[in-house]
PDB file of C-alpha atoms in Angstrom:
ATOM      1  CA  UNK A   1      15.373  10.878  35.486  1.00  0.00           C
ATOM      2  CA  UNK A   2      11.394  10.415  36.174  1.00  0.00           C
ATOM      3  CA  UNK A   3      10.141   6.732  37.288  1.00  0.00           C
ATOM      4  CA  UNK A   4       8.431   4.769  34.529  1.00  0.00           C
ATOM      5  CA  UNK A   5       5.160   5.692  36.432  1.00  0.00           C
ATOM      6  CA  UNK A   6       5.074   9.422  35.840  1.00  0.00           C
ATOM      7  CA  UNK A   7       6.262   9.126  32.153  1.00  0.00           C
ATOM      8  CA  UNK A   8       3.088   7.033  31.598  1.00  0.00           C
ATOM      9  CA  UNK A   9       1.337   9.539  33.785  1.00  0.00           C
ATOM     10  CA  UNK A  10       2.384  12.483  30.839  1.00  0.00           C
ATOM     11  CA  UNK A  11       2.054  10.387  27.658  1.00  0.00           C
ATOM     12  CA  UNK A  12      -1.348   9.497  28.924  1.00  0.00           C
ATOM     13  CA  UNK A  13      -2.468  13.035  29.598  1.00  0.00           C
ATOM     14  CA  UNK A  14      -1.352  14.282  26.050  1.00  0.00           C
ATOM     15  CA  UNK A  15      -4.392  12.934  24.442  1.00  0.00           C
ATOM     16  CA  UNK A  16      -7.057  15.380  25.739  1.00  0.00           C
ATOM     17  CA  UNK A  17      -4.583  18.294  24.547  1.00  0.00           C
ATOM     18  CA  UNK A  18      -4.685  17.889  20.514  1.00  0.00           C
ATOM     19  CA  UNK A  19      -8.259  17.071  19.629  1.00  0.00           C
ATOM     20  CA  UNK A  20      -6.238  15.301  16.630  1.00  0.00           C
ATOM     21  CA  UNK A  21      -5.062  12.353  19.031  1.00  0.00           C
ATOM     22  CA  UNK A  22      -7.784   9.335  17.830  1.00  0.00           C
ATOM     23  CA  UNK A  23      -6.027   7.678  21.082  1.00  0.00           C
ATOM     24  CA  UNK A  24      -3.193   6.883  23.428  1.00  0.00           C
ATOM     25  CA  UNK A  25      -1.894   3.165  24.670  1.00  0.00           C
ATOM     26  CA  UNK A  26       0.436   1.847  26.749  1.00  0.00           C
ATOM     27  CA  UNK A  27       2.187  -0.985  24.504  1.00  0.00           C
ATOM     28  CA  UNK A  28       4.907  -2.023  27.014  1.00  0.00           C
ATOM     29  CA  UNK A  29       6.198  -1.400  30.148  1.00  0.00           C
ATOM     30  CA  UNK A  30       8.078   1.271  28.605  1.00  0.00           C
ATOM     31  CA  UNK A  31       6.685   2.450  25.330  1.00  0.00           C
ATOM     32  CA  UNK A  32       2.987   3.896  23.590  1.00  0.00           C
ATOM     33  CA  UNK A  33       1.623   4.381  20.882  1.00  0.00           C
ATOM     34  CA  UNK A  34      -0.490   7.861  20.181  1.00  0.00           C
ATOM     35  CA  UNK A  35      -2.432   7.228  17.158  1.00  0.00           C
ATOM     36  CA  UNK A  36      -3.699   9.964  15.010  1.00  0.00           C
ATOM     37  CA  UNK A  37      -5.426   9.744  10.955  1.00  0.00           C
ATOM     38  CA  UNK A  38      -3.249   8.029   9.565  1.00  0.00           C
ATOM     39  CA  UNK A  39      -0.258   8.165  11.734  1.00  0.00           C
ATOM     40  CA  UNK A  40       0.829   5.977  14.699  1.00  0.00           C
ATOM     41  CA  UNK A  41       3.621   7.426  16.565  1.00  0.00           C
ATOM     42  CA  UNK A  42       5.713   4.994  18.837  1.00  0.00           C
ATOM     43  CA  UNK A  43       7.332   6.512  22.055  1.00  0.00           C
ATOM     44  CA  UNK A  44       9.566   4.556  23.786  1.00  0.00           C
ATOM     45  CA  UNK A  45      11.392   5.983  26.723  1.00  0.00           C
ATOM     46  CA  UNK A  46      14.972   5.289  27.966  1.00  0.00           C
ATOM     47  CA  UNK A  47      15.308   5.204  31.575  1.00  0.00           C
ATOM     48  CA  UNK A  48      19.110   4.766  31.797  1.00  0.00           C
ATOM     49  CA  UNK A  49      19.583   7.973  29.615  1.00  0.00           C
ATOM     50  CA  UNK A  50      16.285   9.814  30.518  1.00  0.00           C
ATOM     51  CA  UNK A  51      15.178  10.017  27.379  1.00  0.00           C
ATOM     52  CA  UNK A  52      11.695   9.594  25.686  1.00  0.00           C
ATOM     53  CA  UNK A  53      12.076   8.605  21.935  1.00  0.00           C
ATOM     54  CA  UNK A  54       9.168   9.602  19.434  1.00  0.00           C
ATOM     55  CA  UNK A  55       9.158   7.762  16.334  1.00  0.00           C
ATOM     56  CA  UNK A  56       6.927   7.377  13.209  1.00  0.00           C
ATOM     57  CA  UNK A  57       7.106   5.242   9.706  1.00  0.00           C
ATOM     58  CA  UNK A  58       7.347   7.041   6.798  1.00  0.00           C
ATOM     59  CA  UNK A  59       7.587   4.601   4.298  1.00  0.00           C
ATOM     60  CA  UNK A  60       9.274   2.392   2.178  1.00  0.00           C
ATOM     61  CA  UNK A  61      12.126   4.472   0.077  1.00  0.00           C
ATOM     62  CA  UNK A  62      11.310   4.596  -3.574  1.00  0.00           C
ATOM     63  CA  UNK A  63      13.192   2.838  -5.899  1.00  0.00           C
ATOM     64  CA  UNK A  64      13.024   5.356  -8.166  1.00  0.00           C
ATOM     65  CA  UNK A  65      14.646   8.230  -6.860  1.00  0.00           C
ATOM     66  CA  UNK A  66      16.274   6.214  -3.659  1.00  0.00           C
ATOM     67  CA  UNK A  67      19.275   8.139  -3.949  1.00  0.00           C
ATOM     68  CA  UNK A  68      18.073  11.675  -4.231  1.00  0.00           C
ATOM     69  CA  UNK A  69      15.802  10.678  -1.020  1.00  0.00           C
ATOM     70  CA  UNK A  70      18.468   9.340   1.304  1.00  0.00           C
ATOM     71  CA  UNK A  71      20.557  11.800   0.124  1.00  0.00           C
ATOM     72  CA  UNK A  72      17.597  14.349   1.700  1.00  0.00           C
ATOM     73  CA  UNK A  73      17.318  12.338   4.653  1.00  0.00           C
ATOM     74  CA  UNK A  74      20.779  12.662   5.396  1.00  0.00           C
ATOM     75  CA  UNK A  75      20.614  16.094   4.907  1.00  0.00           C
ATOM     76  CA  UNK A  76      17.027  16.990   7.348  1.00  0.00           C
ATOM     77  CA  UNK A  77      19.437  14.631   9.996  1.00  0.00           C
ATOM     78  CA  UNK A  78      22.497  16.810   9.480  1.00  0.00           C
ATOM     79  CA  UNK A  79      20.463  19.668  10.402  1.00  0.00           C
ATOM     80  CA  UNK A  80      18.978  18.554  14.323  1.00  0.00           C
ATOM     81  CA  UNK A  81      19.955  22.058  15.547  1.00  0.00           C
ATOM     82  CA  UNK A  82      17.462  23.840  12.915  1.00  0.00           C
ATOM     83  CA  UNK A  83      15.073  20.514  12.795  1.00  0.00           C
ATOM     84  CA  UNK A  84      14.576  20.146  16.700  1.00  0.00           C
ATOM     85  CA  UNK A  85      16.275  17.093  16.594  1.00  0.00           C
ATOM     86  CA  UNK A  86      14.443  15.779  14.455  1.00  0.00           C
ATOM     87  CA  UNK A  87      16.308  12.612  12.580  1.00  0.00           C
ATOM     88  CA  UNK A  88      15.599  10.477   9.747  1.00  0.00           C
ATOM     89  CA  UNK A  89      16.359   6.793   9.360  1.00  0.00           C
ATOM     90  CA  UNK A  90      15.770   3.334   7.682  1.00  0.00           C
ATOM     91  CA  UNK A  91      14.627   0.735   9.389  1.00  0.00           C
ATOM     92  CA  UNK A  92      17.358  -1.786   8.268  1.00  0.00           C
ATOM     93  CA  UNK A  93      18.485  -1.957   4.810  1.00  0.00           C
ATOM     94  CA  UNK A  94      15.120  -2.607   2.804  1.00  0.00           C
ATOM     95  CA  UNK A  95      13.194  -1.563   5.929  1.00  0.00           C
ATOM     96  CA  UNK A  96      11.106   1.717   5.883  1.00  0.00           C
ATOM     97  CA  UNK A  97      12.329   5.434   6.560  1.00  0.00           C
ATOM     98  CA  UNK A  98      11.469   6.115   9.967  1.00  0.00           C
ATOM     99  CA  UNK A  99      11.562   9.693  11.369  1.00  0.00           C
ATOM    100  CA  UNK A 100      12.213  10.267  14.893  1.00  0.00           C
ATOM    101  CA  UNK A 101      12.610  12.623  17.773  1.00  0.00           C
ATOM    102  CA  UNK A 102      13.788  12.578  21.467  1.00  0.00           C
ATOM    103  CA  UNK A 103      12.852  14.590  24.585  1.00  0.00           C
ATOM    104  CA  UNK A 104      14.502  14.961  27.952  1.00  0.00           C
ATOM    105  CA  UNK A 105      15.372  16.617  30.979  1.00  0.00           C
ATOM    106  CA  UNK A 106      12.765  20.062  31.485  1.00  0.00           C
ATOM    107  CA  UNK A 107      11.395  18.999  27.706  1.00  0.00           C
ATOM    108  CA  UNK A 108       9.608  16.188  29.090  1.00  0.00           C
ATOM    109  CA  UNK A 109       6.219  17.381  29.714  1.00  0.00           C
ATOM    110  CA  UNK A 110       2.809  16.689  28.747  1.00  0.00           C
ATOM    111  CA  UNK A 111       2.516  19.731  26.625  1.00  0.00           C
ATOM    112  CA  UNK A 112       5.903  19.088  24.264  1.00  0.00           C
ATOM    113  CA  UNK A 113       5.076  15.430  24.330  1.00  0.00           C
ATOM    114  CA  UNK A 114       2.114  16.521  22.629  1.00  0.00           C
ATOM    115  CA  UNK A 115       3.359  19.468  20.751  1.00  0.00           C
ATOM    116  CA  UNK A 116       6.462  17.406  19.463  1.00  0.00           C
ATOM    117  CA  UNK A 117       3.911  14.219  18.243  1.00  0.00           C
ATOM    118  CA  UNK A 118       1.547  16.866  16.532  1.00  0.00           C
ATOM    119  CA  UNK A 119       4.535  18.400  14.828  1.00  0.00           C
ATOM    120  CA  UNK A 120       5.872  15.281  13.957  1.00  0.00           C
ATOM    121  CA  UNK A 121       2.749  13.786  12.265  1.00  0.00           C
ATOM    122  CA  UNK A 122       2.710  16.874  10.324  1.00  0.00           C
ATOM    123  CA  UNK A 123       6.068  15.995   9.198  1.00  0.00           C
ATOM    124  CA  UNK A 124       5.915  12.547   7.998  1.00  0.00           C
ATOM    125  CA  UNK A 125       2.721  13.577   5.959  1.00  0.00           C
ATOM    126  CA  UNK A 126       5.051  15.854   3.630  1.00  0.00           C
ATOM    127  CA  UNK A 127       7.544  13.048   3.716  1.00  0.00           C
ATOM    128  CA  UNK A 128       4.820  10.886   2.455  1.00  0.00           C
ATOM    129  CA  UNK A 129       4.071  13.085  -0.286  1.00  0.00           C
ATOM    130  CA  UNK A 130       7.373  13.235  -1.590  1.00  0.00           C
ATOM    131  CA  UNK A 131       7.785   9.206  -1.495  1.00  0.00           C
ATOM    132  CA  UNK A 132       4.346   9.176  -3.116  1.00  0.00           C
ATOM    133  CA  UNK A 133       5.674  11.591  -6.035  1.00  0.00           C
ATOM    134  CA  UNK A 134       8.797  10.169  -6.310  1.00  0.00           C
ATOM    135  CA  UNK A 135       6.795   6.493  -7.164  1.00  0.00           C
ATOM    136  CA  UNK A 136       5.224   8.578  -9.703  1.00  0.00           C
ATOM    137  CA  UNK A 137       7.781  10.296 -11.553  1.00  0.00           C
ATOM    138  CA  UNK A 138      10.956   9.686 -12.368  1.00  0.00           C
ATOM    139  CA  UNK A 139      12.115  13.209 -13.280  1.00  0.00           C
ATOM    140  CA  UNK A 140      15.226  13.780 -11.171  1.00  0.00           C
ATOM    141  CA  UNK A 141      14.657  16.451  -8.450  1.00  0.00           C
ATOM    142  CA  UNK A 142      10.911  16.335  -8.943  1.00  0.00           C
ATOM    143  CA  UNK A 143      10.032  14.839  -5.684  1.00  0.00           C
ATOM    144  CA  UNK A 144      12.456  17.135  -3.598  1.00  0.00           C
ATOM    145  CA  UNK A 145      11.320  20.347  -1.663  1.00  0.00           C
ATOM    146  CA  UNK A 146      12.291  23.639  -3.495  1.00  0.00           C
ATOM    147  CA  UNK A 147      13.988  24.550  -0.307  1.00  0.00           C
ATOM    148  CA  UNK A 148      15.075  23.174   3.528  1.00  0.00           C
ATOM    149  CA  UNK A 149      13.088  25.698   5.266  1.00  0.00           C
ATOM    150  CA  UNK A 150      11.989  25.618   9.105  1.00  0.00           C
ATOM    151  CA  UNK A 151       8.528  24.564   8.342  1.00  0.00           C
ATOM    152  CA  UNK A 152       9.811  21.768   6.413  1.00  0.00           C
ATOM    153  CA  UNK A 153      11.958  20.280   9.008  1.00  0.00           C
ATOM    154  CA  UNK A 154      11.186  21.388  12.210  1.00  0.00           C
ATOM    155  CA  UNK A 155       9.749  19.089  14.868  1.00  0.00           C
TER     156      UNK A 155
END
């Protein structure tokens, strides 16, 4: 497990790799926030486990086609082997879908810190869209992908 001290250390030096990054903060002793147009992604990292947690708000869940969506979310979570790890969540019961990913051990470098917040930004935009569609329609199945494929769901 790395101290504290270098996991700020490689957080910090993800910004100058992905001109995309607006900016990087520390937020807490243990967490930052990597902002990019218009996504915030939250790391927060896990000393006792090792693990550095990458998190992002997609929104709130649509009334309209709430079931179909979770439904979907469960689904992309199901699938962490194809996805990356990539996971999909709601923030308490009314709360807003959160989509998250963790990195550890050899993955925790500067490079897949900022490879795996690039990838997920690009991620919670199409999961945007969707909850943005399904608000406007309420045509069953209009608002889900055609297909799970790897560019869909992979972090």
């Amino acid at each position: 497990m790395l101290p504290i001290e270098e996991i700020n250390t490689l957080v910090a030096e993800a910004g100058p790799l992905d001109s995309e990054i607006l900016s990087v903060s520390r937020i807490a002793d243990n967490a930052w926030a990597i902002e990019y147009e218009p996504v915030m992604v939250e790391l927060e990292y896990d000393a006792s486990r090792g693990r550095l947690l990458l998190q992002t708000e997609i929104g709130v869940v649509p009334e309209e086609q709430k079931t179909q969506l979770l439904s979907a979310m469960l689904n992309v979570s199901f699938l962490w082997r194809e996805s990356g790890g990539l996971h999909l969540a709601m923030a308490g019961r009314e709360g807003a879908a959160m989509m998250m990913v963790d990195l550890a051990g050899d993955e925790l470098t500067t490079p897949s810190i900022a490879t795996v917040a690039g990838n997920l930004v690009e991620r919670v935009l199409i999961w945007r869209g969707i909850f943005a569609s399904a608000m406007k329609t309420n045509q069953e199945n209009t608002a889900m992908p055609s297909a799970m494929n790897q560019a869909f769901i992979r972090v």
